[in-house]
mmCIF file with all atom_site columns, C-alpha atoms in Angstrom:
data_model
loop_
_atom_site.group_PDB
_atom_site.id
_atom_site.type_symbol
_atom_site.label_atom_id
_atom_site.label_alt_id
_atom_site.label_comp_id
_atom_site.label_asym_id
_atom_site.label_entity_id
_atom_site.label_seq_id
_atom_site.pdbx_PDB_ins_code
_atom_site.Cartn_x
_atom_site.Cartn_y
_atom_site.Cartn_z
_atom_site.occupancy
_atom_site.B_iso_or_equiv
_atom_site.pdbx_formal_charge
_atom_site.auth_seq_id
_atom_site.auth_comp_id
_atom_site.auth_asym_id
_atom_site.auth_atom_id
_atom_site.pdbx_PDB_model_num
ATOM 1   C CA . UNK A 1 1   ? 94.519  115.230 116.449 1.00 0.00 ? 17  UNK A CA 1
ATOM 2   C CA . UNK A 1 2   ? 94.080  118.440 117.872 1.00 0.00 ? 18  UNK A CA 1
ATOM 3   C CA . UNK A 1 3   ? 92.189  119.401 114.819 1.00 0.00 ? 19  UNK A CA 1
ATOM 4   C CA . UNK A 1 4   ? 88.618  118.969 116.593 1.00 0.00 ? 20  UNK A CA 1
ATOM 5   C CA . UNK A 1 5   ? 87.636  121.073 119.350 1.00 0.00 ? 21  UNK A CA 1
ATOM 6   C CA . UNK A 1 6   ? 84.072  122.196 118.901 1.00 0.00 ? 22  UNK A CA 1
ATOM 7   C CA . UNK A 1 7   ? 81.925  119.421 120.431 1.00 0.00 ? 23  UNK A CA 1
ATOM 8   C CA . UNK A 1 8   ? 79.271  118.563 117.519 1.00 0.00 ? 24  UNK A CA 1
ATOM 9   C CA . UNK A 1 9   ? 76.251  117.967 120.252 1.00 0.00 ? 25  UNK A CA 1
ATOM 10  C CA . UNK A 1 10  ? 76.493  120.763 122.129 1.00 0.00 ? 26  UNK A CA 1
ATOM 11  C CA . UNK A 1 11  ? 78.736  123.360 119.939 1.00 0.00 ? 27  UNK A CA 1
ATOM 12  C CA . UNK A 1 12  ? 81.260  124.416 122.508 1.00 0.00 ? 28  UNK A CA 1
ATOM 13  C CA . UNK A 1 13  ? 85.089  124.519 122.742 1.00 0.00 ? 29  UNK A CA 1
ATOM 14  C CA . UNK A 1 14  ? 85.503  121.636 125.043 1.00 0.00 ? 30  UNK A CA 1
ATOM 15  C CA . UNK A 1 15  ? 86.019  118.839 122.839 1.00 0.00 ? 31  UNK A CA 1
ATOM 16  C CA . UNK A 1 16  ? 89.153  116.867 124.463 1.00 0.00 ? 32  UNK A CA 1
ATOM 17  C CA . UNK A 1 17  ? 91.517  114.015 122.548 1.00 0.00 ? 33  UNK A CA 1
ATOM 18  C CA . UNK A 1 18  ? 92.655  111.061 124.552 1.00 0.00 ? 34  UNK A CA 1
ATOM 19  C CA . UNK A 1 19  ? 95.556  111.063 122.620 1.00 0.00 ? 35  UNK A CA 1
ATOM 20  C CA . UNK A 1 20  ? 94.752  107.506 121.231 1.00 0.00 ? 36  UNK A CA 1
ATOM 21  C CA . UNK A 1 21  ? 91.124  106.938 119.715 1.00 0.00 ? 37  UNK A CA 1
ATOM 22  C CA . UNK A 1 22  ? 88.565  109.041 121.152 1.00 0.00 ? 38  UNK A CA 1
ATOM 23  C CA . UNK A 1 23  ? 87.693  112.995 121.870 1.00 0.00 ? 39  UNK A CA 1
ATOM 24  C CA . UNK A 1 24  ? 84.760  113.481 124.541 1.00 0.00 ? 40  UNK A CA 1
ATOM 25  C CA . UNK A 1 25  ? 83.239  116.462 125.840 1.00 0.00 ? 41  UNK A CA 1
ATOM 26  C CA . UNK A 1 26  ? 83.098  116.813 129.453 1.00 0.00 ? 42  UNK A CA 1
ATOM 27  C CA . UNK A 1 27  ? 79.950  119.535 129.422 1.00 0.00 ? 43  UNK A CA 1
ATOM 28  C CA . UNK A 1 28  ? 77.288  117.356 127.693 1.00 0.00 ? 44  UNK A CA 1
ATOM 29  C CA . UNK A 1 29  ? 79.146  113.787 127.526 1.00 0.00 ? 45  UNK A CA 1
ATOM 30  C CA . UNK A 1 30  ? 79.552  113.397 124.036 1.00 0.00 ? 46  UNK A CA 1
ATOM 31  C CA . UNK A 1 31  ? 81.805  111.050 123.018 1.00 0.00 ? 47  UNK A CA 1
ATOM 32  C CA . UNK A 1 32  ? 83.323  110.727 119.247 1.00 0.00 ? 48  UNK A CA 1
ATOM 33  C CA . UNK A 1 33  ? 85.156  107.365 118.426 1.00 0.00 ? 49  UNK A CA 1
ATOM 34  C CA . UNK A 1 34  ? 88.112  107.210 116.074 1.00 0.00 ? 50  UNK A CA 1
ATOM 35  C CA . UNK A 1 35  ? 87.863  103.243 115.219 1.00 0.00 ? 51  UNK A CA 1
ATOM 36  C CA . UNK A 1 36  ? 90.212  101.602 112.744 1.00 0.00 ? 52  UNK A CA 1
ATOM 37  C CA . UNK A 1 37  ? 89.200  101.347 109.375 1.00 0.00 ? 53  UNK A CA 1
ATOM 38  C CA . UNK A 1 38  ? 89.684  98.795  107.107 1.00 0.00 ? 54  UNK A CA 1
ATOM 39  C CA . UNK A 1 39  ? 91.734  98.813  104.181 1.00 0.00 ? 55  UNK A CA 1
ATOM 40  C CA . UNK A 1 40  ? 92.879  96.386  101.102 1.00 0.00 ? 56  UNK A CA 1
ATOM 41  C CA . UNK A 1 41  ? 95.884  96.140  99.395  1.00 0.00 ? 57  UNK A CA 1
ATOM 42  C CA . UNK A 1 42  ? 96.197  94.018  96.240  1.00 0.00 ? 58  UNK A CA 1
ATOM 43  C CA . UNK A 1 43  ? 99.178  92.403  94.691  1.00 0.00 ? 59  UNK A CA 1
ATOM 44  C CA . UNK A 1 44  ? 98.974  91.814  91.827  1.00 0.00 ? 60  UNK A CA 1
ATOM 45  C CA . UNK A 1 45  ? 101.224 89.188  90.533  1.00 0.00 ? 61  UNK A CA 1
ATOM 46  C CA . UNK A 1 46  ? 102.512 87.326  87.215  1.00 0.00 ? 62  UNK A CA 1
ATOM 47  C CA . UNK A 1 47  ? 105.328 84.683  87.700  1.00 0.00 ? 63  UNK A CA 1
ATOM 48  C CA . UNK A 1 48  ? 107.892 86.712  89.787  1.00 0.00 ? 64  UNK A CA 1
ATOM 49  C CA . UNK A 1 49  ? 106.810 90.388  88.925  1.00 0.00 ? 65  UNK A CA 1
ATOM 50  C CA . UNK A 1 50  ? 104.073 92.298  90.835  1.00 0.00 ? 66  UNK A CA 1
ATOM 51  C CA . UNK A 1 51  ? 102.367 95.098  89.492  1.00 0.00 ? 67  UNK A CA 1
ATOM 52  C CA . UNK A 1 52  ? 102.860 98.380  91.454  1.00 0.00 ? 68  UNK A CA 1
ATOM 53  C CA . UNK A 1 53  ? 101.927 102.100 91.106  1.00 0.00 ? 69  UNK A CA 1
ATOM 54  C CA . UNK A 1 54  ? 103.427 105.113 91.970  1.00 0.00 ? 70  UNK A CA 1
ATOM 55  C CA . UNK A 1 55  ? 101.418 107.683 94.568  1.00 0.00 ? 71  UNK A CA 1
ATOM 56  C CA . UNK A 1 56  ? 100.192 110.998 92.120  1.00 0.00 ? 72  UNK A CA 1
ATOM 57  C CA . UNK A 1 57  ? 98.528  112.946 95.526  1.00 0.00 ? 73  UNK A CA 1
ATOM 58  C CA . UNK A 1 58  ? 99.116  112.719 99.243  1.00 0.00 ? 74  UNK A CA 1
ATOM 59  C CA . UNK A 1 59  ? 99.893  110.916 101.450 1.00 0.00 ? 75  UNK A CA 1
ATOM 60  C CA . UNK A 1 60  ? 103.128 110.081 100.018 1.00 0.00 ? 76  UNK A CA 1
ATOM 61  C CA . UNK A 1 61  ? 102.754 111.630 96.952  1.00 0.00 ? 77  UNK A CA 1
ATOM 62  C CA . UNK A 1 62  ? 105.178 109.662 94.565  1.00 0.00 ? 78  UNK A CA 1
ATOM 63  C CA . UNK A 1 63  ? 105.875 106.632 96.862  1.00 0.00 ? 79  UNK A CA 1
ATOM 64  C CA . UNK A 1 64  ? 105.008 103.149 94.957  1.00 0.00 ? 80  UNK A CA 1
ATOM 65  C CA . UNK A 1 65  ? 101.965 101.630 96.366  1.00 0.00 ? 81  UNK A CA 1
ATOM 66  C CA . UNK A 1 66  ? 99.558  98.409  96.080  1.00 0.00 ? 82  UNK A CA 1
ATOM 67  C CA . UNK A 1 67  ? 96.263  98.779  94.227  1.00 0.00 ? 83  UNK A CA 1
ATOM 68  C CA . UNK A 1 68  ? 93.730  99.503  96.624  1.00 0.00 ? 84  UNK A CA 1
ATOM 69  C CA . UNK A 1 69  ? 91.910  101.224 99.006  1.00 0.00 ? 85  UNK A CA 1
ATOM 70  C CA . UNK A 1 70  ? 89.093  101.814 102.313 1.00 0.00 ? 86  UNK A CA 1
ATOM 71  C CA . UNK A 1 71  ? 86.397  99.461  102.737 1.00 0.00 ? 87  UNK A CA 1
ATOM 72  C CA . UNK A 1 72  ? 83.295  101.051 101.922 1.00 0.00 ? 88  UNK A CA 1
ATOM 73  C CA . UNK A 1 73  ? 80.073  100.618 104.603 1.00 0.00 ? 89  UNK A CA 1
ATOM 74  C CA . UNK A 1 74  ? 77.923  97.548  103.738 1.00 0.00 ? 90  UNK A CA 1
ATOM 75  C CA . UNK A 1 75  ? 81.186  96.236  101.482 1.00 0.00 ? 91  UNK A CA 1
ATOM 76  C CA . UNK A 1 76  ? 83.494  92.881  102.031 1.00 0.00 ? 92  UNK A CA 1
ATOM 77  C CA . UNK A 1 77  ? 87.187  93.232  101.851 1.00 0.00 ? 93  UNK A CA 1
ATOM 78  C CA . UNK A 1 78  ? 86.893  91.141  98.304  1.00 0.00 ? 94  UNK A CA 1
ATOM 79  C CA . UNK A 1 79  ? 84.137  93.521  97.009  1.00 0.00 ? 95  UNK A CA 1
ATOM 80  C CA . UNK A 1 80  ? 86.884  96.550  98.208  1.00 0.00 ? 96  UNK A CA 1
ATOM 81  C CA . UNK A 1 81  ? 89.615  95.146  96.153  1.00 0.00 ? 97  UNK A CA 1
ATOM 82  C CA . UNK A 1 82  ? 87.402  94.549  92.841  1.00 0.00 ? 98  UNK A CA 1
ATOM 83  C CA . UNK A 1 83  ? 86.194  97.813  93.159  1.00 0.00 ? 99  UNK A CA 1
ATOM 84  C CA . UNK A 1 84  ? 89.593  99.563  93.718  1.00 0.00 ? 100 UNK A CA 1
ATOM 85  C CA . UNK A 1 85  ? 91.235  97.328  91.416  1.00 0.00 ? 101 UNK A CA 1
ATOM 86  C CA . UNK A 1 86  ? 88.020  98.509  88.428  1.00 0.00 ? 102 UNK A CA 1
ATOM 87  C CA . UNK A 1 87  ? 88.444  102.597 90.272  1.00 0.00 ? 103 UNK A CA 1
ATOM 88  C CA . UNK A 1 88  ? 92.345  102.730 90.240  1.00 0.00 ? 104 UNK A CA 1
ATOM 89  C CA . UNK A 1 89  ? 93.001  100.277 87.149  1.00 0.00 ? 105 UNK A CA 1
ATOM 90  C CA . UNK A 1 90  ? 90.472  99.772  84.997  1.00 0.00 ? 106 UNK A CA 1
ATOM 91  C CA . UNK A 1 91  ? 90.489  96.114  85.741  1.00 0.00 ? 107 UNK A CA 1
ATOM 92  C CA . UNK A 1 92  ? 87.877  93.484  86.660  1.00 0.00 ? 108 UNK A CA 1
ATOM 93  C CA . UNK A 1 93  ? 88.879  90.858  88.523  1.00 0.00 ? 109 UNK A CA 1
ATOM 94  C CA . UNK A 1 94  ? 87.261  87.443  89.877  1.00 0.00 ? 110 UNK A CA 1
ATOM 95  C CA . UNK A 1 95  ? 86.697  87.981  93.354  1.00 0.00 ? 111 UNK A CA 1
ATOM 96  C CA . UNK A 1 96  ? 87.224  84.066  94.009  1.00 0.00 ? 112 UNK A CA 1
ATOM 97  C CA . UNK A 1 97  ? 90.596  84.482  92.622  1.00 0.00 ? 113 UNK A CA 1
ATOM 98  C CA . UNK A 1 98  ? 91.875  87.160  95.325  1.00 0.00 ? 114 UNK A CA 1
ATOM 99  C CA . UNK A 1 99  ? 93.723  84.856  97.760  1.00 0.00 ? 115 UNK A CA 1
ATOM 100 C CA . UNK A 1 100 ? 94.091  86.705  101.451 1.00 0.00 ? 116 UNK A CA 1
ATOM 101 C CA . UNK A 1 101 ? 97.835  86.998  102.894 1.00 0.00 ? 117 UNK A CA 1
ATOM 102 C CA . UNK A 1 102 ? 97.713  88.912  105.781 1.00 0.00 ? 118 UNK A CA 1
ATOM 103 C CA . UNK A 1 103 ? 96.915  92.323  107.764 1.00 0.00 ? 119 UNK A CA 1
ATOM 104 C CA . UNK A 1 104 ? 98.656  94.834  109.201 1.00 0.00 ? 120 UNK A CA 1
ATOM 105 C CA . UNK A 1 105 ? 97.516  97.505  111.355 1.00 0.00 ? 121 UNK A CA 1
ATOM 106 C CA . UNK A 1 106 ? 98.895  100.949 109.464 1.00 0.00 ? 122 UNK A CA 1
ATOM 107 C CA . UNK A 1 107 ? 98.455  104.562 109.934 1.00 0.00 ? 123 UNK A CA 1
ATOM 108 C CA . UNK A 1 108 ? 97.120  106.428 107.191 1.00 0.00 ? 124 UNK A CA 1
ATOM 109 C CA . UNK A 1 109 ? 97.744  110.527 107.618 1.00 0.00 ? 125 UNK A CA 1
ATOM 110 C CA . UNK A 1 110 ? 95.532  113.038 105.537 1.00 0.00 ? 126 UNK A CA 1
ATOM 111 C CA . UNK A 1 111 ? 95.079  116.728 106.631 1.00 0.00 ? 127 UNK A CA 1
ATOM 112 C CA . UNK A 1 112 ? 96.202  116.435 110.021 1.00 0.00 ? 128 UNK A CA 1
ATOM 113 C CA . UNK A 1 113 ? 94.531  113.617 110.861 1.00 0.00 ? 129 UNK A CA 1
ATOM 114 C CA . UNK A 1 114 ? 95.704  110.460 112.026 1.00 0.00 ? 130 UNK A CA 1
ATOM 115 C CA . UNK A 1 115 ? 93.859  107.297 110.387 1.00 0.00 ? 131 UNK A CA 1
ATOM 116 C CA . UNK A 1 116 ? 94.503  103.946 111.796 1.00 0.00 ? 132 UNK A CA 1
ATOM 117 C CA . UNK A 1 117 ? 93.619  101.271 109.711 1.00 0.00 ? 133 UNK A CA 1
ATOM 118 C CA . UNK A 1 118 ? 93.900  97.272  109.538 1.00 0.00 ? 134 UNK A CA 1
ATOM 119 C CA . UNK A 1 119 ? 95.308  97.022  106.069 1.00 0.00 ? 135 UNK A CA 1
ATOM 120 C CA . UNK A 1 120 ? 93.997  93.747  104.380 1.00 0.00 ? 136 UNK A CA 1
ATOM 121 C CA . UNK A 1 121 ? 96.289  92.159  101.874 1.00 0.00 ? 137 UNK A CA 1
ATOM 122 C CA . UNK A 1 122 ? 95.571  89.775  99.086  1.00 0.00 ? 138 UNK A CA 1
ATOM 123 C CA . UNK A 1 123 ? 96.867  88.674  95.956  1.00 0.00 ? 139 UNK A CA 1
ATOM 124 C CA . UNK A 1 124 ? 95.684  87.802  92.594  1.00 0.00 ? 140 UNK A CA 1
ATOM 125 C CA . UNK A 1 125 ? 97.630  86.296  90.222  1.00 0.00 ? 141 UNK A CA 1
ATOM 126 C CA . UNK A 1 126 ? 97.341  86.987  86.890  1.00 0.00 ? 142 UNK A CA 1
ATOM 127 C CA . UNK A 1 127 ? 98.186  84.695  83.768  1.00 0.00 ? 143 UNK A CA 1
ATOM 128 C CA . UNK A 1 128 ? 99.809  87.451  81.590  1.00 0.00 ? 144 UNK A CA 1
ATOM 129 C CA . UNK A 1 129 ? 100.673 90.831  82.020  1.00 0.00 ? 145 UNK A CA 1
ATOM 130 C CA . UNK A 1 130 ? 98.894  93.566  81.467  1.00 0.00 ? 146 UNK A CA 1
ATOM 131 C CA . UNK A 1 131 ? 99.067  97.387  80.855  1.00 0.00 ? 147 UNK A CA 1
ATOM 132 C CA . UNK A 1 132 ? 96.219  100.131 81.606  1.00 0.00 ? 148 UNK A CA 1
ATOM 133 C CA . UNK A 1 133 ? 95.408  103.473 80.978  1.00 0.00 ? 149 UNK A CA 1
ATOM 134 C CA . UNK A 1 134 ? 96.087  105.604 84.697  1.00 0.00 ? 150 UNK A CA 1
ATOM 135 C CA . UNK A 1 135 ? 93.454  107.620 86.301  1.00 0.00 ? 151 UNK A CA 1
ATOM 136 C CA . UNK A 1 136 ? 95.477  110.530 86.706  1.00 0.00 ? 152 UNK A CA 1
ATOM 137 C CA . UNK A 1 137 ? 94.386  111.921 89.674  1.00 0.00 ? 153 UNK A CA 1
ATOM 138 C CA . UNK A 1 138 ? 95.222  108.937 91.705  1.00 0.00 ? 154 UNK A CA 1
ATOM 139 C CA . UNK A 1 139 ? 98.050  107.085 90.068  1.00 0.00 ? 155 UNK A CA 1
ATOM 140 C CA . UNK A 1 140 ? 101.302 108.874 87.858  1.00 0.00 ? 156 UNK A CA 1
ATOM 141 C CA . UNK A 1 141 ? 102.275 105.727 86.969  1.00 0.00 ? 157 UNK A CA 1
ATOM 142 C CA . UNK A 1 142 ? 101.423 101.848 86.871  1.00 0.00 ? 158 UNK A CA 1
ATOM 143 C CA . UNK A 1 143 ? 104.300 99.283  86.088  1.00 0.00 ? 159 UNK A CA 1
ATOM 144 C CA . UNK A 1 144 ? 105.724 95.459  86.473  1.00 0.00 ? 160 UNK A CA 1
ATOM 145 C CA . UNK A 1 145 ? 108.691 95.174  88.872  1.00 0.00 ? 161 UNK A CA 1
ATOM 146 C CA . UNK A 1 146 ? 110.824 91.990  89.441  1.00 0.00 ? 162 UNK A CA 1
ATOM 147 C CA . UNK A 1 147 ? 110.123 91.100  93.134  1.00 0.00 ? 163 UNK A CA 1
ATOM 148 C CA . UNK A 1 148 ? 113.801 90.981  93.664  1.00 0.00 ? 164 UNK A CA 1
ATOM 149 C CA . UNK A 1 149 ? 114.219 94.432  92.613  1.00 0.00 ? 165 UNK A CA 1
ATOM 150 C CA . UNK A 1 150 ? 111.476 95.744  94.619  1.00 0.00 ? 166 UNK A CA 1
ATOM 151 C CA . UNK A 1 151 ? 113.535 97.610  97.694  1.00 0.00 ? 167 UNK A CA 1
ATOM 152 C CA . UNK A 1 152 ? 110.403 97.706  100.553 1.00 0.00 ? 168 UNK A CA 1
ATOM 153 C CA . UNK A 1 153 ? 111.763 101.323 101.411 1.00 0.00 ? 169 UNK A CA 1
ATOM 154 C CA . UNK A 1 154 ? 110.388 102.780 98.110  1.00 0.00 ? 170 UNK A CA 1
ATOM 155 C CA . UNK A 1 155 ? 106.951 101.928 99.501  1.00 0.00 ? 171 UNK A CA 1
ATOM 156 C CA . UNK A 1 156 ? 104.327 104.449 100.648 1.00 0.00 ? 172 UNK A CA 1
ATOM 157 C CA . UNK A 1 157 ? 103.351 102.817 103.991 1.00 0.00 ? 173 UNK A CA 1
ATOM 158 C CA . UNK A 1 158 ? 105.201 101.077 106.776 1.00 0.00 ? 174 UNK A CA 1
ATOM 159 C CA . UNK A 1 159 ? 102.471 98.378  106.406 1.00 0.00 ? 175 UNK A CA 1
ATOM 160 C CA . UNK A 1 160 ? 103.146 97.530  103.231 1.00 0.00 ? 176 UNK A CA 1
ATOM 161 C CA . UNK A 1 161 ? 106.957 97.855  104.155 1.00 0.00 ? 177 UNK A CA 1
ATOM 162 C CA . UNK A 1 162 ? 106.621 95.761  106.419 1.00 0.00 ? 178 UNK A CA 1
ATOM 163 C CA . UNK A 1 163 ? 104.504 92.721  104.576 1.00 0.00 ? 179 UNK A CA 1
ATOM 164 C CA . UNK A 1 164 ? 106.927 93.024  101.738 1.00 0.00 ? 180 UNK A CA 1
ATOM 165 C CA . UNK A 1 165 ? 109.799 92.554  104.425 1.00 0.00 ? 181 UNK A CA 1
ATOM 166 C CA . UNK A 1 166 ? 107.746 89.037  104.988 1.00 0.00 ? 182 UNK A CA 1
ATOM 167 C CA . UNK A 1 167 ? 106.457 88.005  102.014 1.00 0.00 ? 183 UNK A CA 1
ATOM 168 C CA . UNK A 1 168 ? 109.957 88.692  99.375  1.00 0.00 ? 184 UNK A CA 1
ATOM 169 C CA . UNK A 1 169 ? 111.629 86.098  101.928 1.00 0.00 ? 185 UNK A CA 1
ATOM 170 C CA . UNK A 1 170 ? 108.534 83.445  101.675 1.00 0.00 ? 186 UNK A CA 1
ATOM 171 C CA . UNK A 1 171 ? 107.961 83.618  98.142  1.00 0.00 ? 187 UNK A CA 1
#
């Protein structure tokens, strides 16, 4: 996190990191908070397959990954996921069918900065499958995957890693 060093009140080179969640500046007292943000992750399920995507930009450019995204200001976590679900997939979904699971605090890493976020999952089950056409510059690929074939390792974030740890055995 080392990144920031000019203090953006004052302009000098005195900007320090506590080395968890907050840089200060001991000339004018300035301080800068790095607060978790919240995220949602989606699955998206049909019987016993979920649908997954595969990463097309960093982080973890060609990891498989949940449909979703950050919370926007003024947004709920359900109005995230319909959103990301309509930006990633071209799909709109009921928001009184997304059914919250859990949440996981995560660590999201883009250009040398360290994100921590409280990853919000839910799922939404869906009554056939479906295919859709990729936005490229998010997603190289978009498939169905038998949850016992899914291997948690192949998964872009050690959130998500770790829910699918929980949920494959409760499921």
């Amino acid at each position: 996190m080392k990144i920031l060093k000019y203090c953006p009140n004052c302009g000098r080179e005195s900007l320090h990191w506590d080395g968890e969640k907050k840089w200060s500046c001991p000339l004018c007292q300035f301080t800068l908070y790095n607060n978790v943000a919240g995220a949602v992750a989606v699955v998206i399920r049909h019987k016993d397959e979920i649908y997954l995507t595969r990463r097309e930009r960093e982080p973890k450019r060609g990891k498989l990954d949940l449909a979703g995204g950050f919370i926007d200001p003024r947004e709920s976590a359900e109005e995230a996921c319909k959103r990301e679900l309509y930006e990633e997939l071209q799909i709109t979904v009921d928001e009184s069918r997304l059914h919250y699971l859990a949440s996981l605090p995560n660590i999201y890493q883009y250009k040398e900065i360290d994100y921590h976020t409280i990853d919000l999952f839910y799922e939404y089950r869906v009554e056939e499958k479906f295919q859709v056409s990729l936005e490229a510059s998010e997603i190289s690929e978009a498939f169905w995957i038998p949850l016992q074939e899914l291997d948690p390792e192949d998964l872009a974030f050690d959130s998500q890693k770790t829910f699918f740890n929980h949920y494959l055995n409760n499921k």
